[in-house]
């Protein structure tokens, strides 16, 4: 019987040498005349262990990691193909604490299967949600999503069911589903992992969305920085068409849904939904005024659902298990699970999918194991480049949309970037302003001009010039951005800037906190 | 065929093949950049004509997006991540090393035409910061040493 070996094809694993390890394993097996089946699975999301090689044994999958090419011959010598012991052996994958403590709903299959195998997908509960949806009236599909309490995972946390309901109830001969796969937030990679590691779940989610609201065309707007995701999505889409899961007559239902991937071109602002639609229409990504809402007049002026990858990829399990099942996870008004991404200066960086409610501290230490450098964690940026920096005193905040809003912070897309005590927070604030200046679409003056002015002022502050004048000036600028911006790029850049200033005034040359005002 | 002639026919073939897609301009520009490495300024008029836009509009779109190039890139393009997670793991020092080693700044190409250096704002490899891409290859936990090794490897393959 052939031996099944898994080596992730996930781009982060590849960035650490997974392709070379896969080749070395194939060569070594050939040399030893061993019959192996090598599967390039998604990543389990434990990146300090990548490349994480797994072997299927009669007791389950046994993990070895991190494996480098130089380890491969030794692994064969240690009989790893039968789960043999070796210094890199981690035991049964499912028993690893990091995974065992998680609640993987959206990520249920990721790392388990061959991402582009439709058979694997179906054998592991895939397309059960669609099969249920095809038996339901449209309004009931939308109701299941509403009942689940799912809120948009792209950043704004708007209830997905309400958005769908608006599109369902806006009559039009053409409607669209757009998947926002621009994932521009630094410190985030959950969308990428889904697209590379389980592309069919996104395709299924979009298909259900299309049937629910009466949209026959879908677009995945994918950032060009993700070439691996591009290949995986296109491969999966082609297979879905061949098997009748996309196209004119989905599984004999008479329902139609077409799907195409479109590439962005390196503009952060095109993650904002109206800018994204301009871009899809072939224009510059200038943000549109709202109203009209995209749900009423979106892509090419037609009613359009725009949802994040994780929002859409959470739909199949909701339609499979029911809205209540999903809703039973979480706290307060934050229902279900959030795939958190532990990044930056963290020992155990990776993907942690959990019900809302755990504290940031538990995540940083119980999962993350503290900083990678071994130094104290000083600041944590949550929610991407427009998210606030949190000091140690706020680490006990539960991961919940409202709890974060209460401390003037955001959960956003769930990215968590950790900094140790060597960080200079004035430099980080400067970078936030610079990023805003680079990425501004240019439509409103505070954002376009104010951001440049912002990093110039911070340069003066860093140089120690006229603090009594420049600190209030920086605050003024932030107020103008907060109140005078059309979208959250200008409107939220003050979050990282002011949180850095308020929590770490000493980095701005302010010795007495009272002088920071 | 002359070089200009071949550029023109490539642009024409791609533009014609894609022009009927809804919102065709970005797919067209991607197609051209994939084929030629950049979008030659002299092709703007042809593109504009085929998709029924003004030259200013096409030019405006090309300029808006950081990814589209108006000049030919080096043989290999290095995208170095500048964003927060990579900064937390020393990307600023790495950036200095890369610039010194190549002798160029961001948005420049080495004199021998081998490498172009571009900034990128996150590659989704933030659990393995600092990160970079060389062409379509991705690298994680990049150090000065591993950068040099990657560069040598790419040069040898060339
Ligand atoms: C500057 C800016 C960038 C954004 N980038 C993204 C992004 O990369 N991905 C995303 O899903 N949403 C992004 N958003 C949020 C979208 O505008 C929108 O709220 C989201 O796609 C809706 O989907 P959801 O309800 O499923 O979250 C961004 C918003 C702003 C203001
Ligand atoms: S805030 Fe900035 S990015 Fe947003 S619309 Fe205004 S100029 Fe454009
Ligand atoms: S911040 Fe550098 S890869 Fe994400």
XYZ file of C-alpha atoms and ligand atoms in Angstrom:
718
model
C 0.000 0.000 0.000
C 1.311 3.405 -0.812
C 2.245 5.857 1.908
C 0.532 9.240 2.035
C 2.778 12.181 2.859
C 1.637 15.781 3.145
C 3.884 18.773 2.453
C 2.044 22.116 2.430
C 1.868 24.056 -0.822
C 0.834 27.171 1.116
C 2.967 30.128 0.070
C 4.214 30.822 3.606
C 5.372 27.213 3.887
C 6.949 27.549 0.446
C 8.698 30.725 1.590
C 10.416 28.551 4.191
C 11.434 25.843 1.729
C 8.401 23.517 1.412
C 8.850 23.027 -2.345
C 12.433 21.899 -1.911
C 11.419 19.577 0.915
C 8.663 18.063 -1.231
C 11.137 17.417 -4.046
C 13.677 15.938 -1.643
C 11.040 13.593 -0.205
C 9.958 12.461 -3.667
C 13.576 11.840 -4.707
C 14.484 10.026 -1.534
C 11.408 7.799 -1.789
C 12.288 6.968 -5.392
C 15.851 6.144 -4.379
C 14.536 3.748 -1.752
C 11.883 2.332 -4.092
C 9.118 3.397 -1.724
C 5.693 3.967 -3.181
C 4.475 7.309 -1.822
C 1.555 9.586 -2.539
C 2.708 13.169 -1.983
C -0.082 15.654 -1.308
C 0.487 19.390 -1.252
C -2.054 20.336 1.400
C -2.879 23.753 2.812
C -1.041 24.918 5.897
C -2.252 24.021 9.386
C -1.292 27.575 10.238
C 1.530 26.881 12.679
C 4.199 28.738 10.829
C 7.038 28.256 13.285
C 6.741 24.554 12.442
C 6.696 24.980 8.669
C 7.590 23.196 6.517
C 5.402 20.806 8.511
C 5.452 17.358 6.974
C 2.712 14.894 7.887
C 2.468 11.169 7.342
C -0.778 9.239 7.399
C -0.536 6.286 9.807
C -3.147 3.949 11.171
C -3.301 6.087 14.326
C -3.820 9.297 12.407
C -1.551 11.896 10.892
C 1.884 12.233 12.462
C 3.641 15.589 12.151
C 7.322 16.393 11.662
C 8.607 19.912 11.627
C 10.164 22.218 10.809
C 11.703 20.024 8.107
C 14.544 21.190 5.890
C 15.967 19.297 2.921
C 18.942 18.182 4.999
C 16.571 16.353 7.369
C 14.878 14.256 4.712
C 17.275 11.295 4.457
C 17.355 11.053 8.254
C 13.583 11.021 8.412
C 13.468 8.080 6.033
C 16.183 6.356 8.085
C 14.007 6.870 11.171
C 11.142 5.224 9.311
C 8.999 8.359 9.445
C 6.777 6.901 6.741
C 5.424 4.634 9.502
C 5.381 7.442 12.063
C 8.817 6.512 13.401
C 10.436 8.586 16.140
C 12.814 11.376 15.201
C 13.890 14.616 16.902
C 11.533 16.530 14.589
C 8.538 14.323 15.383
C 5.724 16.307 16.979
C 3.285 13.438 17.490
C -0.237 13.316 16.142
C -1.105 16.570 14.411
C -4.597 16.689 15.872
C -3.169 16.451 19.378
C -0.978 19.538 19.024
C -2.120 22.055 21.614
C -2.211 25.002 19.246
C -4.697 23.191 17.002
C -6.591 21.358 19.690
C -7.507 24.543 21.522
C -9.019 26.108 18.393
C -12.576 26.103 17.115
C -12.129 25.672 13.429
C -15.349 26.236 11.515
C -14.315 28.289 8.497
C -10.900 26.644 8.522
C -12.278 23.148 9.172
C -10.654 21.575 6.118
C -7.556 23.711 5.723
C -4.404 21.674 5.997
C -6.376 18.431 5.898
C -7.091 18.126 2.226
C -5.636 18.621 -1.212
C -6.956 22.173 -1.783
C -7.751 21.712 -5.465
C -9.272 18.250 -5.236
C -13.028 18.468 -5.624
C -13.307 14.855 -4.441
C -11.483 15.722 -1.225
C -13.717 18.721 -0.775
C -16.900 16.725 -1.160
C -15.603 13.871 1.006
C -14.999 16.401 3.792
C -18.475 17.968 4.013
C -18.016 20.233 0.988
C -21.054 21.393 -1.004
C -23.493 20.314 1.710
C -24.374 23.959 2.318
C -25.120 24.522 -1.351
C -27.168 21.374 -1.519
C -29.338 22.669 1.340
C -29.528 26.141 -0.158
C -30.804 24.760 -3.457
C -33.827 23.353 -1.617
C -34.662 26.635 0.133
C -36.560 29.740 -0.976
C -34.142 32.662 -1.414
C -35.428 34.518 1.627
C -34.745 31.480 3.812
C -31.123 31.304 2.704
C -30.729 34.955 3.625
C -32.507 34.287 6.911
C -30.059 31.521 7.819
C -27.190 33.958 7.298
C -28.979 36.655 9.296
C -29.747 34.183 12.092
C -26.109 33.133 12.262
C -25.202 36.635 13.394
C -22.319 36.692 10.894
C -20.807 40.150 10.584
C -18.489 41.122 7.764
C -14.954 39.952 8.411
C -13.345 42.495 6.067
C -13.182 45.181 8.707
C -16.435 47.061 9.152
C -18.314 44.140 10.799
C -21.613 44.956 9.090
C -24.214 42.163 9.406
C -23.938 40.032 6.282
C -27.577 38.907 6.275
C -28.852 42.498 6.249
C -26.652 43.342 3.269
C -27.869 40.276 1.367
C -31.461 41.113 2.192
C -31.130 44.549 0.620
C -29.757 43.061 -2.587
C -32.441 40.352 -2.608
C -35.141 43.021 -2.318
C -33.729 45.357 -4.953
C -35.208 44.250 -8.272
C -32.810 44.215 -11.202
C -32.201 42.070 -14.269
C -28.532 41.837 -13.291
C -26.954 41.586 -9.848
C -23.404 40.796 -8.774
C -21.527 39.048 -5.997
C -18.069 40.429 -5.383
C -15.587 38.734 -3.155
C -13.187 41.241 -1.695
C -9.906 39.339 -1.802
C -7.722 42.410 -1.710
C -6.471 41.550 1.804
C -4.345 44.666 1.994
C -4.091 44.820 5.772
C -0.583 44.150 6.955
C -0.464 41.381 9.516
C -3.286 39.461 7.877
C -3.240 36.295 5.817
C -6.435 34.422 6.603
C -7.959 35.204 3.193
C -4.797 33.990 1.530
C -4.840 30.744 3.502
C -8.453 30.083 2.532
C -7.864 30.769 -1.143
C -4.710 28.668 -1.258
C -5.828 26.021 1.202
C -9.540 25.535 0.478
C -10.599 27.509 -2.606
C -13.792 25.494 -3.060
C -15.231 26.798 0.208
C -15.057 30.333 -1.155
C -16.537 29.260 -4.475
C -19.354 27.487 -2.639
C -19.992 30.505 -0.419
C -20.204 32.811 -3.416
C -22.489 30.414 -5.254
C -24.839 30.311 -2.267
C -24.742 34.110 -2.101
C -25.589 34.331 -5.796
C -28.554 31.987 -5.468
C -29.741 33.746 -2.313
C -29.924 37.233 -3.806
C -30.486 36.351 -7.471
C -27.051 37.273 -8.799
C -25.694 35.285 -11.720
C -22.201 36.736 -11.981
C -19.487 36.733 -9.371
C -16.057 38.312 -9.314
C -13.197 37.596 -6.969
C -11.098 40.745 -6.770
C -7.734 39.312 -5.831
C -4.633 41.288 -4.953
C -1.804 40.750 -7.410
C 0.583 40.049 -4.528
C -1.026 36.588 -4.160
C 0.088 34.561 -7.211
C -0.357 31.200 -5.427
C -3.941 32.024 -4.528
C -4.551 33.030 -8.135
C -3.488 29.638 -9.436
C -5.443 27.730 -6.766
C -8.631 29.705 -7.406
C -8.449 29.341 -11.169
C -7.794 25.618 -10.891
C -10.692 25.137 -8.490
C -13.050 27.287 -10.565
C -12.297 25.236 -13.650
C -13.024 22.022 -11.769
C -16.230 23.440 -10.344
C -17.382 24.299 -13.872
C -16.522 20.811 -15.133
C -18.502 19.202 -12.349
C -21.524 21.460 -12.764
C -21.001 23.421 -9.542
C -20.654 26.618 -11.554
C -22.253 27.633 -14.816
C -25.684 27.741 -16.365
C -27.364 24.895 -14.499
C -25.894 24.324 -11.074
C -26.402 20.668 -10.119
C -29.474 20.450 -12.322
C -31.293 23.199 -10.409
C -31.682 25.481 -13.399
C -29.861 28.156 -11.357
C -26.974 29.977 -12.961
C -23.787 31.348 -11.450
C -20.617 32.343 -13.270
C -17.397 33.201 -11.499
C -14.198 34.937 -12.553
C -11.048 36.087 -10.794
C -9.851 39.628 -11.459
C -6.504 40.929 -10.308
C -5.873 44.171 -8.481
C -2.718 46.138 -9.088
C -1.089 47.035 -5.824
C -3.402 49.746 -4.523
C -4.409 49.403 -0.865
C -7.414 51.651 -1.354
C -8.939 49.161 -3.794
C -9.847 47.052 -0.760
C -12.426 49.718 0.054
C -15.550 48.375 -1.560
C -16.496 51.313 -3.788
C -12.921 51.857 -4.926
C -12.801 48.131 -5.654
C -15.858 48.407 -7.893
C -14.358 51.339 -9.775
C -11.276 49.212 -10.308
C -13.363 46.271 -11.534
C -15.002 48.637 -13.968
C -11.559 49.373 -15.372
C -11.050 52.776 -13.782
C -8.834 54.444 -11.236
C -9.794 53.287 -7.765
C -11.394 56.508 -6.553
C -13.707 56.037 -3.589
C -17.387 56.719 -4.363
C -19.730 58.784 -2.257
C -22.298 56.734 -0.343
C -25.262 56.635 -0.779
C -26.104 54.970 -3.016
C -25.184 51.783 -1.183
C -23.461 49.133 -3.318
C -26.322 46.817 -2.350
C -28.631 49.094 -4.328
C -26.338 50.529 -6.965
C -22.949 48.850 -7.050
C -20.879 47.339 -9.846
C -21.913 48.851 -13.195
C -24.742 50.499 -11.253
C -26.357 47.171 -10.360
C -27.244 45.759 -6.920
C -24.091 44.152 -5.595
C -23.059 42.123 -2.586
C -19.475 42.875 -1.606
C -18.137 40.546 1.042
C -14.775 39.604 2.393
C -13.275 36.152 1.695
C -13.791 34.966 5.277
C -17.400 36.186 5.378
C -18.206 34.240 2.209
C -16.171 31.206 3.235
C -18.184 31.037 6.473
C -21.475 30.748 4.589
C -21.225 27.049 3.572
C -20.993 25.823 7.162
C -23.879 28.097 8.169
C -26.070 26.606 5.443
C -24.832 23.135 6.304
C -25.241 23.217 10.084
C -27.760 26.046 10.392
C -27.569 29.645 11.581
C -28.027 28.640 15.217
C -25.030 26.350 15.164
C -22.763 29.213 14.119
C -24.468 31.699 16.404
C -23.815 29.537 19.457
C -20.145 30.460 19.267
C -19.008 33.881 20.425
C -20.008 36.611 22.859
C -22.346 39.608 22.902
C -23.030 40.810 19.388
C -19.898 39.138 18.021
C -21.169 35.746 16.954
C -19.352 32.773 15.540
C -15.615 32.505 15.169
C -12.884 34.812 13.970
C -9.749 33.499 12.283
C -7.078 35.522 14.074
C -3.671 35.987 12.585
C -0.700 36.153 14.936
C 2.110 37.985 13.208
C 5.240 40.020 13.614
C 7.512 39.549 16.592
C 5.773 36.480 18.006
C 7.227 33.098 18.829
C 4.334 31.005 17.561
C 2.927 32.987 14.686
C 0.010 31.555 12.791
C -3.688 31.162 12.282
C -5.900 30.795 15.328
C -9.618 30.407 14.684
C -11.593 30.932 17.852
C -14.995 31.977 19.065
C -15.013 35.652 19.989
C -14.315 36.363 23.640
C -10.782 35.196 24.404
C -8.552 38.001 25.670
C -5.715 39.430 23.669
C -3.330 38.389 26.439
C -4.399 34.745 26.220
C -3.874 34.850 22.496
C -0.440 36.483 22.747
C 0.920 34.210 25.448
C -1.104 30.974 25.531
C -1.069 30.619 21.769
C 1.699 32.963 20.675
C 4.176 32.018 23.390
C 5.356 35.628 23.784
C 7.696 37.503 21.488
C 10.000 35.842 18.973
C 12.953 37.825 20.242
C 12.327 36.772 23.837
C 12.045 40.427 24.881
C 8.927 41.877 26.513
C 5.983 42.621 24.228
C 5.530 46.369 24.284
C 2.874 47.161 21.703
C 0.395 45.252 19.578
C -1.334 46.594 16.497
C -4.693 44.937 15.985
C -6.783 45.257 12.832
C -4.297 46.213 10.138
C -2.561 49.482 9.299
C -5.617 51.509 10.325
C -5.893 49.756 13.688
C -4.835 51.155 17.039
C -1.685 50.186 18.924
C -2.464 48.586 22.260
C -0.119 48.818 25.243
C 0.280 46.070 27.824
C -2.385 47.645 30.057
C -5.020 46.831 27.407
C -4.053 43.207 26.790
C -6.952 41.934 28.889
C -9.496 43.272 26.415
C -11.641 40.424 25.083
C -11.546 39.850 21.350
C -14.987 41.246 20.613
C -16.016 44.050 18.246
C -17.733 46.122 20.943
C -15.028 45.645 23.583
C -12.442 46.905 21.119
C -14.595 49.854 20.060
C -14.897 50.788 23.746
C -11.134 51.336 23.999
C -10.974 53.201 20.679
C -9.536 50.215 18.853
C -10.736 47.821 16.152
C -10.617 44.098 15.551
C -10.893 44.605 11.806
C -9.851 41.584 9.796
C -8.274 39.972 12.858
C -4.626 40.718 12.193
C -2.413 41.002 15.264
C 1.078 42.412 14.862
C 3.374 42.144 17.844
C 6.280 44.450 18.682
C 8.880 43.978 21.385
C 10.413 46.741 23.494
C 12.858 47.815 20.795
C 10.041 49.423 18.812
C 10.017 53.183 18.388
C 6.361 54.190 18.421
C 7.006 57.640 16.971
C 8.535 55.888 13.953
C 5.463 53.658 13.723
C 3.173 56.701 13.842
C 5.241 58.341 11.134
C 4.948 55.209 9.015
C 1.136 55.235 9.372
C 0.978 58.767 8.005
C 3.408 57.918 5.222
C 1.359 54.843 4.285
C -1.783 56.979 4.134
C 0.020 59.448 1.880
C 1.246 56.689 -0.445
C -2.097 54.935 -0.661
C -4.537 57.880 -0.611
C -6.854 57.848 -3.612
C -6.611 61.615 -3.619
C -10.284 62.412 -3.566
C -10.359 64.406 -0.332
C -7.901 67.054 0.779
C -7.421 66.074 4.452
C -6.277 62.629 3.438
C -4.261 63.629 0.402
C -2.476 66.629 1.890
C -2.940 66.041 5.606
C -1.132 62.723 5.587
C 1.995 64.242 4.044
C 1.769 67.123 6.475
C 1.324 64.498 9.176
C 4.600 62.702 8.663
C 6.437 65.987 8.240
C 5.157 67.083 11.638
C 6.142 63.746 13.152
C 9.601 64.184 11.605
C 9.849 67.491 13.472
C 8.665 65.823 16.673
C 11.196 63.017 16.274
C 13.889 65.656 15.790
C 12.709 67.261 19.023
C 11.667 70.555 17.392
C 8.976 72.712 19.034
C 7.101 69.936 20.785
C 4.725 72.363 22.492
C 3.616 73.531 19.069
C 3.945 70.348 17.032
C 2.110 67.919 19.330
C -1.095 70.013 19.259
C -0.595 70.441 15.519
C -0.437 66.663 15.071
C -3.628 66.287 17.110
C -5.333 68.954 15.009
C -4.336 67.173 11.831
C -5.675 63.909 13.192
C -8.976 65.578 14.040
C -9.244 66.921 10.522
C -8.567 63.453 9.125
C -11.055 61.850 11.527
C -13.839 64.246 10.621
C -13.132 65.268 7.055
C -12.371 62.021 5.234
C -14.672 60.230 2.853
C -13.420 56.765 3.781
C -11.580 54.981 6.544
C -8.124 55.318 5.003
C -7.995 58.982 5.917
C -10.620 58.576 8.617
C -8.808 55.919 10.606
C -5.135 56.688 10.094
C -5.458 58.689 13.344
C -6.097 55.398 15.195
C -2.533 54.105 14.983
C -1.093 57.631 15.173
C -2.992 58.869 18.217
C -2.874 55.542 20.049
C 0.900 55.572 19.637
C 1.035 59.133 20.936
C -1.369 58.544 23.814
C 0.031 55.260 25.066
C 3.708 55.822 24.320
C 4.272 59.587 24.713
C 7.864 59.002 25.833
C 8.731 57.896 22.281
C 7.629 61.320 21.079
C 9.980 63.037 23.483
C 7.227 63.748 26.016
C 8.379 62.943 29.512
C 5.220 63.787 31.403
C 2.058 62.085 30.101
C 0.030 65.192 30.974
C 1.996 67.101 28.334
C 0.854 64.745 25.628
C -2.414 66.615 25.147
C 9.842 42.433 -37.252
C 11.326 45.483 -35.520
C 11.137 45.648 -31.760
C 8.578 48.435 -31.852
C 6.600 46.454 -34.342
C 6.567 43.381 -32.163
C 5.595 45.392 -29.080
C 2.785 46.931 -31.065
C 1.487 43.610 -32.288
C 1.667 42.068 -28.797
C -0.287 44.975 -27.351
C -2.798 44.792 -30.156
C -3.322 41.055 -29.798
C -3.863 41.266 -26.027
C -6.087 44.320 -26.204
C -8.273 42.857 -28.929
C -8.603 39.520 -27.167
C -9.779 41.082 -23.896
C -11.602 44.225 -24.951
C -15.107 42.808 -24.715
C -14.836 41.771 -21.086
C -16.811 44.019 -18.751
C -14.325 46.460 -17.214
C -11.638 45.255 -19.595
C -8.926 47.804 -18.918
C -7.236 46.187 -15.914
C -7.154 42.705 -17.466
C -5.674 44.282 -20.600
C -2.993 46.146 -18.664
C -2.150 42.987 -16.723
C -1.937 41.043 -19.959
C 0.467 43.544 -21.451
C 2.627 43.764 -18.353
C 2.731 39.960 -18.094
C 3.929 39.749 -21.691
C 6.315 42.687 -21.819
C 7.203 43.401 -18.206
C 5.747 46.908 -18.416
C 3.248 49.008 -20.267
C 5.125 50.911 -22.944
C 3.945 54.541 -22.999
C 3.760 54.398 -26.778
C 1.099 51.698 -26.526
C -1.340 53.914 -24.627
C -2.814 55.379 -27.800
C -3.507 51.926 -29.247
C -5.072 50.670 -26.038
C -7.212 53.794 -25.728
C -8.500 53.463 -29.258
C -9.434 49.808 -28.907
C -11.292 50.238 -25.621
C -12.895 53.542 -26.589
C -11.325 55.685 -23.917
C -9.239 58.811 -24.135
C -5.488 58.516 -23.868
C -5.628 60.611 -20.708
C -8.023 58.127 -19.139
C -5.826 55.134 -19.912
C -2.768 56.996 -18.736
C -4.605 57.968 -15.537
C -5.410 54.340 -14.795
C -1.839 53.164 -15.400
C -0.498 55.884 -13.105
C -3.007 55.192 -10.340
C -1.866 51.637 -9.675
C 1.519 51.062 -8.049
C 1.931 47.705 -9.754
C 1.838 48.950 -13.334
C 5.195 50.007 -14.722
C 5.886 52.541 -17.429
C 9.499 51.469 -17.873
C 11.023 48.089 -18.560
C 11.977 46.259 -15.349
C 15.254 44.496 -14.703
C 15.523 40.819 -15.468
C 14.230 40.089 -11.955
C 11.993 42.170 -9.751
C 12.428 42.140 -5.997
C 9.424 43.164 -3.936
C 10.506 43.918 -0.400
C 7.836 44.219 2.266
C 7.819 47.510 4.151
C 4.692 46.970 6.237
C 4.322 46.803 10.016
C 4.737 43.106 10.697
C 7.958 42.965 8.734
C 9.147 46.112 10.496
C 8.644 44.380 13.833
C 11.172 41.775 12.668
C 13.840 44.104 11.389
C 12.813 44.839 7.806
C 14.251 48.337 8.006
C 17.762 46.999 8.546
C 17.159 44.428 5.835
C 16.031 47.217 3.501
C 19.287 49.071 4.106
C 21.248 45.930 3.343
C 19.300 45.244 0.150
C 19.716 48.781 -1.120
C 23.438 48.783 -0.370
C 23.990 45.373 -1.884
C 22.140 46.295 -5.087
C 23.338 49.882 -5.106
C 19.849 51.169 -5.850
C 16.840 52.664 -4.097
C 13.207 51.628 -4.404
C 11.729 52.050 -7.888
C 15.155 51.705 -9.475
C 16.920 49.086 -11.607
C 20.556 48.047 -11.279
C 22.892 49.385 -13.957
C 23.462 45.891 -15.353
C 19.707 45.543 -15.802
C 19.520 42.463 -13.594
C 17.363 43.630 -10.687
C 14.578 46.077 -10.019
C 13.625 46.898 -6.440
C 10.058 47.731 -5.462
C 8.420 48.233 -2.077
C 5.365 46.168 -1.268
C 2.893 46.611 1.550
C 2.375 43.110 2.872
C 2.724 39.792 1.087
C 0.488 37.906 3.510
C 3.582 36.209 4.877
C 3.503 38.147 8.136
C 3.930 35.103 10.387
C 7.314 34.661 8.675
C 8.475 38.265 8.603
C 10.471 39.857 7.080
C 9.212 38.771 3.689
C 10.003 39.425 0.052
C 9.265 38.192 -3.435
C 11.727 37.718 -6.247
C 9.576 37.514 -9.350
C 6.831 35.070 -8.307
C 8.927 33.295 -5.671
C 8.193 34.073 -2.044
C 10.716 34.199 0.790
C 10.185 34.348 4.549
C 12.282 35.197 7.612
C 14.708 36.928 5.293
C 18.033 37.956 6.794
C 20.916 39.783 5.153
C 22.580 36.408 4.613
C 19.551 34.634 3.229
C 18.904 37.606 0.958
C 22.411 37.327 -0.474
C 21.972 33.589 -0.920
C 18.653 34.041 -2.715
C 20.170 36.672 -4.956
C 23.086 34.421 -5.865
C 20.760 31.548 -6.587
C 18.626 33.665 -8.897
C 21.715 34.984 -10.659
C 23.077 31.479 -11.187
C 19.828 30.294 -12.681
C 19.901 33.195 -15.110
C -8.986 51.665 3.008
C -9.831 50.432 3.126
C -9.307 49.212 2.773
C -10.076 48.058 2.875
N -9.507 46.873 2.523
C -10.261 45.745 2.578
C -9.707 44.498 2.171
O -8.542 44.412 1.775
N -10.480 43.399 2.260
C -11.785 43.464 2.703
O -12.456 42.453 2.732
N -12.322 44.623 3.094
C -11.604 45.762 3.033
N -12.173 46.951 3.402
C -13.598 46.947 3.825
C -14.540 47.026 2.602
O -14.762 48.381 2.280
C -15.893 46.389 2.903
O -16.385 46.867 4.108
C -15.868 44.885 2.955
O -15.287 44.335 1.813
C -17.261 44.342 3.077
O -17.235 42.937 3.250
P -17.626 42.275 4.633
O -18.927 42.897 5.061
O -17.775 40.846 4.332
O -16.552 42.594 5.581
C -11.415 48.124 3.333
C -11.931 49.367 3.699
C -11.155 50.508 3.610
C -11.753 51.815 4.011
S -10.027 59.419 2.806
Fe -8.284 59.276 1.400
S -8.512 57.293 0.408
Fe -10.482 57.761 1.386
S -11.662 58.788 -0.223
Fe -10.601 60.403 0.865
S -8.692 60.706 -0.285
Fe -9.545 58.743 -0.937
S 3.700 42.833 6.720
Fe 5.285 41.992 5.499
S 4.373 40.191 4.722
Fe 2.747 41.101 5.811
